[in-house]
Short mmCIF file of C-alpha atoms and ligand atoms in Angstrom, two decimals:
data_model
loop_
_atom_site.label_atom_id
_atom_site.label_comp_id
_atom_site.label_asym_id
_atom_site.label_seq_id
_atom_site.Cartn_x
_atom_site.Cartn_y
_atom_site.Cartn_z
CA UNK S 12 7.70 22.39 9.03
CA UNK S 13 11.01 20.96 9.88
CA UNK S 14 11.92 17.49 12.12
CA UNK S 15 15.02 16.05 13.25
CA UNK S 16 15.24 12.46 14.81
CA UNK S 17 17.93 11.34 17.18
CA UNK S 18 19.15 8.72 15.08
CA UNK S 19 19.92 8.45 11.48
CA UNK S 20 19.15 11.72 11.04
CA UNK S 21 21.15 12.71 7.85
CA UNK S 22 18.55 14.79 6.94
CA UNK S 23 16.66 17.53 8.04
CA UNK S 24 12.84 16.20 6.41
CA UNK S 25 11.29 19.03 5.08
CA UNK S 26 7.23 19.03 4.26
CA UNK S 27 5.73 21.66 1.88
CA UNK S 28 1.96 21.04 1.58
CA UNK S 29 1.00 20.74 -1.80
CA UNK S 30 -2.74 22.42 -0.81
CA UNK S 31 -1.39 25.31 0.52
CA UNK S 32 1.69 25.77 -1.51
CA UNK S 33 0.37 24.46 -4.98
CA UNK S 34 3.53 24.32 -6.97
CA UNK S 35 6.38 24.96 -4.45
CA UNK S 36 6.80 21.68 -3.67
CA UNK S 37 6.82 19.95 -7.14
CA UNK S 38 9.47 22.06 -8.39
CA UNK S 39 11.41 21.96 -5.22
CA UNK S 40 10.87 17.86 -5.27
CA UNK S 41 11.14 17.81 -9.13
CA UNK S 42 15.24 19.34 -8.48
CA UNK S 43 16.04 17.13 -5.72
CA UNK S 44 14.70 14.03 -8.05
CA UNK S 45 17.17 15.21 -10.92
CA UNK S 46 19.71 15.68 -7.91
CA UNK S 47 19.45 12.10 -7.08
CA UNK S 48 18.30 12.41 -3.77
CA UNK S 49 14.43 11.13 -2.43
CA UNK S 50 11.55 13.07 -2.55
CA UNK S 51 8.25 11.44 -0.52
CA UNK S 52 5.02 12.24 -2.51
CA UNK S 53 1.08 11.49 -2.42
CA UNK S 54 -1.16 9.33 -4.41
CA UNK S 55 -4.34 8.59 -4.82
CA UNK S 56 -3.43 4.81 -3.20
CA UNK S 57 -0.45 5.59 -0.23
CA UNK S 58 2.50 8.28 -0.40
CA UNK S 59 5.28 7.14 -2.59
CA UNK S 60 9.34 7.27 -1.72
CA UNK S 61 10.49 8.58 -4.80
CA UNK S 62 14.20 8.66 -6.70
CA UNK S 63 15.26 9.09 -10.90
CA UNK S 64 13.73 5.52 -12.07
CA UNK S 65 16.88 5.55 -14.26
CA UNK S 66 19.84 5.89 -11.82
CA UNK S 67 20.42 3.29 -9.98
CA UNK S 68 22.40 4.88 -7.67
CA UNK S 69 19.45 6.92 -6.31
CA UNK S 70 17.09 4.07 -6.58
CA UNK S 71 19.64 2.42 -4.08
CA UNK S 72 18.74 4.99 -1.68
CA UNK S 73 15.72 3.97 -1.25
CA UNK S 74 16.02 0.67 -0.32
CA UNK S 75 18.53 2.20 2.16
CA UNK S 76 16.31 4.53 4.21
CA UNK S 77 13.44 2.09 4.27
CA UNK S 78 15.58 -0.78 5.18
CA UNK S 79 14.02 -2.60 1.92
CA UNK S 80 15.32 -6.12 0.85
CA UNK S 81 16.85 -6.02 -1.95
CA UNK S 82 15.42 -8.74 -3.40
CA UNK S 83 11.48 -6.41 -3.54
CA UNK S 84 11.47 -4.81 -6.71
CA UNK S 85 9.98 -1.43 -7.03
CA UNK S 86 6.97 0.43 -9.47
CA UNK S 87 8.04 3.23 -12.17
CA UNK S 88 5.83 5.85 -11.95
CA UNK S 89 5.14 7.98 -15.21
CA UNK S 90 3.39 11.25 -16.10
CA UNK S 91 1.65 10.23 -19.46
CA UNK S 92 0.90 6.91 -21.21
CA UNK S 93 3.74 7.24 -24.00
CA UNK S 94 6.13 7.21 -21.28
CA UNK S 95 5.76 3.47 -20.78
CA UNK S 96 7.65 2.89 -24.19
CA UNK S 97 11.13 3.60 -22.99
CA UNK S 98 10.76 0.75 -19.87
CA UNK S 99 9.09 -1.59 -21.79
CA UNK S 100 10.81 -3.99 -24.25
CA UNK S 101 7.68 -4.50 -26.11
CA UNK S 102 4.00 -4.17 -24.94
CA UNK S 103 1.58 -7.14 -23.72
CA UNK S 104 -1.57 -7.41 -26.25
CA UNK S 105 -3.58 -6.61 -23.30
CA UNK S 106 -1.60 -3.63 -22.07
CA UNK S 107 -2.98 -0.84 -24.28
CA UNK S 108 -7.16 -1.38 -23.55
CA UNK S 109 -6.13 -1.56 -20.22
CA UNK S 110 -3.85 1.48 -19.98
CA UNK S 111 -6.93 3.43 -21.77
CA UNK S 112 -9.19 2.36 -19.19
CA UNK S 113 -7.47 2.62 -15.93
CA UNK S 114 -4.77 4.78 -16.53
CA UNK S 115 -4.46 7.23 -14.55
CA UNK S 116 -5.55 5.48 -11.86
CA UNK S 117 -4.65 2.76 -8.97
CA UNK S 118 -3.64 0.00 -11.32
CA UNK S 119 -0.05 -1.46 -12.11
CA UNK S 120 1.32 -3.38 -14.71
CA UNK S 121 4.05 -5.74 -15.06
CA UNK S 122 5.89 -6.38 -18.62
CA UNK S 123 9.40 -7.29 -20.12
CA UNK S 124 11.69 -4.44 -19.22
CA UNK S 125 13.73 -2.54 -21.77
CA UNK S 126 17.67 -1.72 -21.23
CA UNK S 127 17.06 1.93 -19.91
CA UNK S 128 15.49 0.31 -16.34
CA UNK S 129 18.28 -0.20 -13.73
CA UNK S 130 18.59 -3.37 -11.95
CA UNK S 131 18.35 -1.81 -8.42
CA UNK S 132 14.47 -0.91 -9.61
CA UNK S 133 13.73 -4.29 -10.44
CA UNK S 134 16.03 -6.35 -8.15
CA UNK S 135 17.22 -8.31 -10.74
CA UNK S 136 14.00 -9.59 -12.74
CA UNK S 137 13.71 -9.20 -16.56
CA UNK S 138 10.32 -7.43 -16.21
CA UNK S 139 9.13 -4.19 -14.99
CA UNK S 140 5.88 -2.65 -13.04
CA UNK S 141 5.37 0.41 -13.90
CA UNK S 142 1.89 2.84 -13.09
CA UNK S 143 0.25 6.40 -14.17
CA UNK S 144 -1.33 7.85 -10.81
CA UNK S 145 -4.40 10.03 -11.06
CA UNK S 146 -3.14 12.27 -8.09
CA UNK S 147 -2.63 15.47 -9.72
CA UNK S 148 0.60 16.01 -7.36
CA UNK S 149 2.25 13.18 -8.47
CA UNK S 150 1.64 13.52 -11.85
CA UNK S 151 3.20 17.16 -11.37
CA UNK S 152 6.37 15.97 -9.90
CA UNK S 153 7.27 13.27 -12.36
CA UNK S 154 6.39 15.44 -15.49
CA UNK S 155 8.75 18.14 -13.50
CA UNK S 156 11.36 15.77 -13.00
CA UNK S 157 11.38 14.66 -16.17
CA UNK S 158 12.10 11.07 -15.55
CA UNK S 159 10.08 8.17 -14.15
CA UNK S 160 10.45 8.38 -10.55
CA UNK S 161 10.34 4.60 -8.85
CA UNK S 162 8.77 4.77 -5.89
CA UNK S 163 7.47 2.30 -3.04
CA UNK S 164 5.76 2.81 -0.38
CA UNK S 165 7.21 5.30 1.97
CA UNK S 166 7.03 3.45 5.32
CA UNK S 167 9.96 1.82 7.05
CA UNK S 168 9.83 -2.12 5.33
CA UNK S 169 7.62 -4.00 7.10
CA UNK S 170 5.46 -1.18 8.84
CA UNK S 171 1.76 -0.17 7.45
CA UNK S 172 1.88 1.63 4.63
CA UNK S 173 1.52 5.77 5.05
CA UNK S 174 -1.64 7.30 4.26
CA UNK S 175 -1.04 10.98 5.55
CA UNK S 176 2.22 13.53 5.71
CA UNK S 177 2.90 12.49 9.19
CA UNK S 178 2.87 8.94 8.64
CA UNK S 179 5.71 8.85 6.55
CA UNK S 180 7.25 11.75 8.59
CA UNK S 181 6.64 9.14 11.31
CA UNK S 182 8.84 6.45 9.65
CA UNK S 183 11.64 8.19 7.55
CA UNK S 184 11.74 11.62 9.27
CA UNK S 185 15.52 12.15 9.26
CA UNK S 186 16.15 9.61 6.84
CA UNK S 187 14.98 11.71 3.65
CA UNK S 188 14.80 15.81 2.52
CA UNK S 189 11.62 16.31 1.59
CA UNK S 190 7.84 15.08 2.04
CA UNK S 191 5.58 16.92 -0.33
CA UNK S 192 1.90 17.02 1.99
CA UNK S 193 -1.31 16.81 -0.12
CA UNK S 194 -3.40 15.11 2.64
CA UNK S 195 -4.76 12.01 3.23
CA UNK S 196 -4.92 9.32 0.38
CA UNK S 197 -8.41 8.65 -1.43
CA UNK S 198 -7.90 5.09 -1.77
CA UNK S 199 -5.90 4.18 1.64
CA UNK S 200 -4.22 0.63 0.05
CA UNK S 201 -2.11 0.27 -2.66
CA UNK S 202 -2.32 -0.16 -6.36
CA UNK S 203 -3.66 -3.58 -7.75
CA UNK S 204 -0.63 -4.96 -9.55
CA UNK S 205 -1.04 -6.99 -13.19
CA UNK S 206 1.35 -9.58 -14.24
CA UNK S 207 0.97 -9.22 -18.12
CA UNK S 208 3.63 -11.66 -18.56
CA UNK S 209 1.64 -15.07 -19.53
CA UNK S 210 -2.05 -15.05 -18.18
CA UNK S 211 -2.89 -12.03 -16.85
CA UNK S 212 -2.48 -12.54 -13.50
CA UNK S 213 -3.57 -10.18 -10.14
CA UNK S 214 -0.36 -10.26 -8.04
CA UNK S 215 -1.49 -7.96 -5.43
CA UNK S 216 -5.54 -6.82 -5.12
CA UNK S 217 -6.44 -3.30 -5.19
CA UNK S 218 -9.33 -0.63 -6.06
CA UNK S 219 -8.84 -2.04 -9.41
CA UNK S 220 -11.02 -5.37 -8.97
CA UNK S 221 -10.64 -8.31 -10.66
CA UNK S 222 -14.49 -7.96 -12.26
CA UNK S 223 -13.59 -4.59 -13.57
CA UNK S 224 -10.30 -6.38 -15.22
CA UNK S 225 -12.01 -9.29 -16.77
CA UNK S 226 -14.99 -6.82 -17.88
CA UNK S 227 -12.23 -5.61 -20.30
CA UNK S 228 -9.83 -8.06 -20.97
CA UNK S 229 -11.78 -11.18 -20.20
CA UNK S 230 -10.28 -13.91 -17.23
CA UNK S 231 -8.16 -12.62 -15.18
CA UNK S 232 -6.60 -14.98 -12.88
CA UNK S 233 -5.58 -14.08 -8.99
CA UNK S 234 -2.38 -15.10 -7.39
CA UNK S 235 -2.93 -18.10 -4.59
CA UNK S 236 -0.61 -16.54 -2.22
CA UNK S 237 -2.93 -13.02 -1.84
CA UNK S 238 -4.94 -14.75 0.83
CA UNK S 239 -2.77 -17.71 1.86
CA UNK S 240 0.37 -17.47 3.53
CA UNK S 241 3.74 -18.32 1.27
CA UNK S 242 4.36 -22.25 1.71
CA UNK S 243 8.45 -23.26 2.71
CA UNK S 244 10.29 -23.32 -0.38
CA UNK S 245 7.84 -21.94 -2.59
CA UNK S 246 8.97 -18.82 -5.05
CA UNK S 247 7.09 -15.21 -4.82
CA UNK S 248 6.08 -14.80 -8.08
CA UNK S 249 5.59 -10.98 -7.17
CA UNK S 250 8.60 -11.06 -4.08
CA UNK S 251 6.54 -8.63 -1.81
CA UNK S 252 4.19 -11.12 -1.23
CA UNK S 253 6.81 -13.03 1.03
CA UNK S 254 7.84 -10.63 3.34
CA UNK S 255 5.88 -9.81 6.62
CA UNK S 256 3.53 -6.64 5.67
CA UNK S 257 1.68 -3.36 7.15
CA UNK S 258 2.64 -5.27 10.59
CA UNK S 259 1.89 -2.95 13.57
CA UNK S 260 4.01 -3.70 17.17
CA UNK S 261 0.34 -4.77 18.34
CA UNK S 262 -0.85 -8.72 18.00
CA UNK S 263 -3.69 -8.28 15.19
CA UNK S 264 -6.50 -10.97 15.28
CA UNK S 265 -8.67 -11.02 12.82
CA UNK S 266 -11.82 -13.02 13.50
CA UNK S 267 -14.42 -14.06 10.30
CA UNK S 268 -18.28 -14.07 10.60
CA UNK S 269 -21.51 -12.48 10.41
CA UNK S 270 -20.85 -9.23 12.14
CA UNK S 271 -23.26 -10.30 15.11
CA UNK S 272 -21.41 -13.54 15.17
CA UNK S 273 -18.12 -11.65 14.86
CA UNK S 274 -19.00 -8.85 17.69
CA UNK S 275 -19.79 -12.08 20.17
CA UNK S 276 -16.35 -12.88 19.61
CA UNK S 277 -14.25 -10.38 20.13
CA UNK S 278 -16.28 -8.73 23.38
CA UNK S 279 -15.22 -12.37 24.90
CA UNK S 280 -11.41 -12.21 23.75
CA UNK S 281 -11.05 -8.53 24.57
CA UNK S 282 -12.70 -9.59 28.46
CA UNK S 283 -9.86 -12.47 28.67
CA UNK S 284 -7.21 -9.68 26.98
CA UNK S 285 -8.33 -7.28 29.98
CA UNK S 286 -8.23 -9.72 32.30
CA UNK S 287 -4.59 -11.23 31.50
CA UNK S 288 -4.09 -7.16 31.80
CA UNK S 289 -3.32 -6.29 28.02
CA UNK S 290 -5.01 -3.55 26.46
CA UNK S 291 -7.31 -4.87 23.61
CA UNK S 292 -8.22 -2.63 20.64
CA UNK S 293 -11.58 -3.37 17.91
CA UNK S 294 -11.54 -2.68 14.69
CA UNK S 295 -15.51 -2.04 13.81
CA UNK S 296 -17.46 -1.49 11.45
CA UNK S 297 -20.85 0.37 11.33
CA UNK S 298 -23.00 -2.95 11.62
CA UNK S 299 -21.48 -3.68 14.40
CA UNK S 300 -20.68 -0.62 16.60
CA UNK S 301 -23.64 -0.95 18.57
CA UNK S 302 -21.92 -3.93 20.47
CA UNK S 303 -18.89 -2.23 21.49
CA UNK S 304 -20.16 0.58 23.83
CA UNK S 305 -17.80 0.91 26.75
CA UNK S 306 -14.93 -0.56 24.93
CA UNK S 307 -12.41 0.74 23.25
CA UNK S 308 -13.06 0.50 19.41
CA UNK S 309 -12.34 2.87 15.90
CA UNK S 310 -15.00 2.36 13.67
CA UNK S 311 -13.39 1.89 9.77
CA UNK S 312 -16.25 2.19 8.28
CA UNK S 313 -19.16 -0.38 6.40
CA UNK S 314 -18.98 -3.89 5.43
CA UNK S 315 -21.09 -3.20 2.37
CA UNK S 316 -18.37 -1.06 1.06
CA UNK S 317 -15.46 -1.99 1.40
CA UNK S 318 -13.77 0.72 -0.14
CA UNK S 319 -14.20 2.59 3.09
CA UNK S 320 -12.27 -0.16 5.04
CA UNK S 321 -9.43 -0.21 2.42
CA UNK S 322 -9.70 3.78 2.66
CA UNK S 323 -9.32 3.70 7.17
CA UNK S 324 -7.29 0.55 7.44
CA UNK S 325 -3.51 1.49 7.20
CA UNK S 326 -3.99 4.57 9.67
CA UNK S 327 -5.79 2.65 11.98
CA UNK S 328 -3.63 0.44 12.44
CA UNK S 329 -0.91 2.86 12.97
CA UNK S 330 -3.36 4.67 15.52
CA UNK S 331 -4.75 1.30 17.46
CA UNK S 332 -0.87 0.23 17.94
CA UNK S 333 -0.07 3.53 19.86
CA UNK S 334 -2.66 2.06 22.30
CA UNK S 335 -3.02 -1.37 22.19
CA UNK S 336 -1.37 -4.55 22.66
CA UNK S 337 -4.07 -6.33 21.35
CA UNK S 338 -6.27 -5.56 17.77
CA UNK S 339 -9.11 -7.30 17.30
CA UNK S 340 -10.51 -6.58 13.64
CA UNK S 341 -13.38 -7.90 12.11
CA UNK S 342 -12.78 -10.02 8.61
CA UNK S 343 -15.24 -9.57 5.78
CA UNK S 344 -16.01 -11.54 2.49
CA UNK S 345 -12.72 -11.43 0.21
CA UNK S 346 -15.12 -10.40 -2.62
CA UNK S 347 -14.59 -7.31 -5.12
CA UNK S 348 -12.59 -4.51 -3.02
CA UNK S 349 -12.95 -7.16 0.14
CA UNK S 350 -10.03 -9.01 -1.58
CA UNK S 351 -7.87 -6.07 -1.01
CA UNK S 352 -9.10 -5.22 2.22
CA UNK S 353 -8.18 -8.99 3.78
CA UNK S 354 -5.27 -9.34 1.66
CA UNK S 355 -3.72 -6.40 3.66
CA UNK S 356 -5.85 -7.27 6.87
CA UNK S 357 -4.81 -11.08 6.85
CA UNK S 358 -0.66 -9.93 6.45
CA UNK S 359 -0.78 -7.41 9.36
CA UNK S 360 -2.00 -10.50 11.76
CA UNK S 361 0.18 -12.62 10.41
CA UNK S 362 -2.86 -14.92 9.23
CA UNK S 363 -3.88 -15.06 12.51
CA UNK S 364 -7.45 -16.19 11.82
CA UNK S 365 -10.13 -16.84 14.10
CA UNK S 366 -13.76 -18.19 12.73
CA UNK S 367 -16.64 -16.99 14.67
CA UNK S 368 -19.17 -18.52 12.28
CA UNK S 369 -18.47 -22.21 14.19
CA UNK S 370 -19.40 -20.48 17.16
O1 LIG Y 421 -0.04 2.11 -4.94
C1 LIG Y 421 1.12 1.72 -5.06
O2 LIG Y 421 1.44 0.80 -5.83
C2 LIG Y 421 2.21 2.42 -4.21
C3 LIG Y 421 2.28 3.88 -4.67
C4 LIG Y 421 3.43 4.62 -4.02
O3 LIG Y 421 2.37 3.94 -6.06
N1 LIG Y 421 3.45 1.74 -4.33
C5 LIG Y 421 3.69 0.54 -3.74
O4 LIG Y 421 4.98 0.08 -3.93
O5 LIG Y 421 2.88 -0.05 -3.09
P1 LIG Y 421 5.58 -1.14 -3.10
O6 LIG Y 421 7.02 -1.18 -3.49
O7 LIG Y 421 5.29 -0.98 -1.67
O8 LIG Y 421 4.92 -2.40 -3.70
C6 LIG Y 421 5.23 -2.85 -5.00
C7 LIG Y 421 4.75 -4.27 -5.20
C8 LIG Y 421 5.60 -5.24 -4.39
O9 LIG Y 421 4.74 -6.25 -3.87
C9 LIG Y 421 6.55 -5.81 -5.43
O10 LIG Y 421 7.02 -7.10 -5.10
C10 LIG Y 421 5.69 -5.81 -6.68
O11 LIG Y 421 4.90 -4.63 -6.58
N2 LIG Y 421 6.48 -5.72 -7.92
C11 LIG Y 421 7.25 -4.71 -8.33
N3 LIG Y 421 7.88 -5.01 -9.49
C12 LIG Y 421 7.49 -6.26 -9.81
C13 LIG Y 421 7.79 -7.15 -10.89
N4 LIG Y 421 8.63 -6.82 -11.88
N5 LIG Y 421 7.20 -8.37 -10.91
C14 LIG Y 421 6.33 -8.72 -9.92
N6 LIG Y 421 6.01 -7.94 -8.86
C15 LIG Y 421 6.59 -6.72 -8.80
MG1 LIG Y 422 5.05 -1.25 0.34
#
């Protein structure tokens, strides 16, 4: 499948399914990699925008066709443990345990960097993130490559991050040569990231909880800022965390509360919403459906797992703001994959928090 946008269209974007076409697109995203040039790509959290984690002059690409700040450092990805060695300076007494029980998988960690990391990966700090997926894809391309490939997430900065082919085709179609398709993502949000410099410290919350972190390293401390909005003047110990995130054109409101108490809610803000003649928008959940009949609503899925919220959120956001000026999404408790659920929820409304439970 081709594309060509109007503007900025540099590129014609290429996408070779990687279901269909099992290694075609690996090796033909594995050459363009060791060209220089970016290569979008699936995990098992959100598809990646990819470039040689040791050039900086491709890595500056990147921040180029996602209009990135400069400022947001990026995650190496790798295709086997070992690999960490060469971006490392040294490794973090907790790094290993934890690499043996999450690698590959949805979990980041952040250590001194070595020499070999450009500064355009890591905007200028003196450490490094760096994560083993489990998608098999990924894996593929980076072994192919033969270099770490950095890699945020492929959405235009600021927008929700892609989940599917066609998001990212949606954002950077034009922009980039090639998106390599293998479907939607398992997980939906990204990877939890793990300061191992000092305490071990959550910077941003993921499928990797902090329970299942302390159940193998002991406490693991979480980052104020992943449910609070950044104070004036204070400094982003992980810089994503101060830019606007997964914002959709839509207002998002998200309003806290038993789901009954929540439902009550929102069927009285989406009457005033009609009534002032905007087009409101529910995110639901399965306790709560019942309550929206007649209105417009997706369903992400249930509060007591959260997991399938984290999995639906990103692409219905993305689908609500074709339609709506108005979202209306229900919070949940910020407990085990909760936290990663509101962290993204709360940043897409702009912590614009309404609590039903004072009703
Ligand atoms: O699941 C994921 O992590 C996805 C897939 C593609 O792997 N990637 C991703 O990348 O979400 P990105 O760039 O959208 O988010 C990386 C986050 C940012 O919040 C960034 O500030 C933080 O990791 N980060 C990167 N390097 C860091 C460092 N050295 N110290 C602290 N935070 C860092
Ligand atoms: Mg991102």
């Amino acid at each position: 499948m081709r594309h060509k946008q109007e503007e900025n269209s540099a590129y014609e974007t290429q996408i070779v399914s990687a279901v269909r076409q099992d290694e075609a697109g690996t090796i033909q995203g594995a050459k363009l990699i060791q060209a220089g040039e970016l290569v979008a790509f699936p995990t098992e959290t959100v598809y990646g925008l990819g470039a040689n984690g040791l050039n900086g002059e491709a890595v500056a690409k990147i921040f180029a066709a996602k209009g990135r700040p400069a400022d947001n450092p990026l995650i190496e990805h790798i295709s086997k443990k070992s690999d960490v060695r060469e971006l490392w300076s040294r490794m973090p007494k907790q790094a290993q345990i934890l690499m043996d029980t999450f690698w590959p998988g949805p979990l980041t960690l952040v250590a001194p960097k070595s020499d070999k990391v450009p500064d355009e990966v890591t905007a200028g700090l003196d450490t490094v993130a760096v994560r083993m997926p489990q998608n098999k894809t990924a894996r593929a391309l980076i072994a192919k490559a033969g270099v770490p490939i950095a890699a945020p997430s492929a959405n235009r900065s600021g927008r929700p991050s892609p989940t599917t082919a066609q998001h990212v085709l949606d954002d950077l179609g034009g922009r980039i040569p090639l998106i390599i398709d293998g479907g939607p993502c398992k997980y939906g949000v990204e990877s939890t990231v793990l300061s191992l410099v000092g305490e071990p410290t959550i910077l941003r919350p993921g499928a990797i909880t902090r329970e299942m972190l302390a159940a193998v390293i002991g406490e693991v401390r979480v980052s104020e800022s992943i449910l609070n909005p950044m104070k004036a003047g204070e400094v982003a110990a992980s810089p994503g965390m101060k830019y606007q995130h997964y914002a959709p054109n839509a207002e998002v409101i998200v309003i806290l509360g038993s789901p009954e108490q929540a439902a009550k809610r929102i069927n009285a803000l989406y009457r005033e919403a009609e009534a002032e003649g905007k087009t409101a928008e529910i995110a639901a959940t399965e306790q709560t459906r019942q309550h929206y009949k007649g209105r417009r609503h997706v369903v992400l899925g249930d509060r007591k797992e959260p997991e399938t919220l984290c999995a639906n959120l990103f692409a219905a956001l993305r689908e609500m703001d074709t339609r709506a000026d108005l979202i209306l999404a229900e919070g949940i408790p910020a407990e085990d994959e909760g936290l990663a659920y509101m962290n993204r929820l709360l940043r897409a409304a702009g912590f614009r928090v309404i609590d039903a439970s004072k009703d």
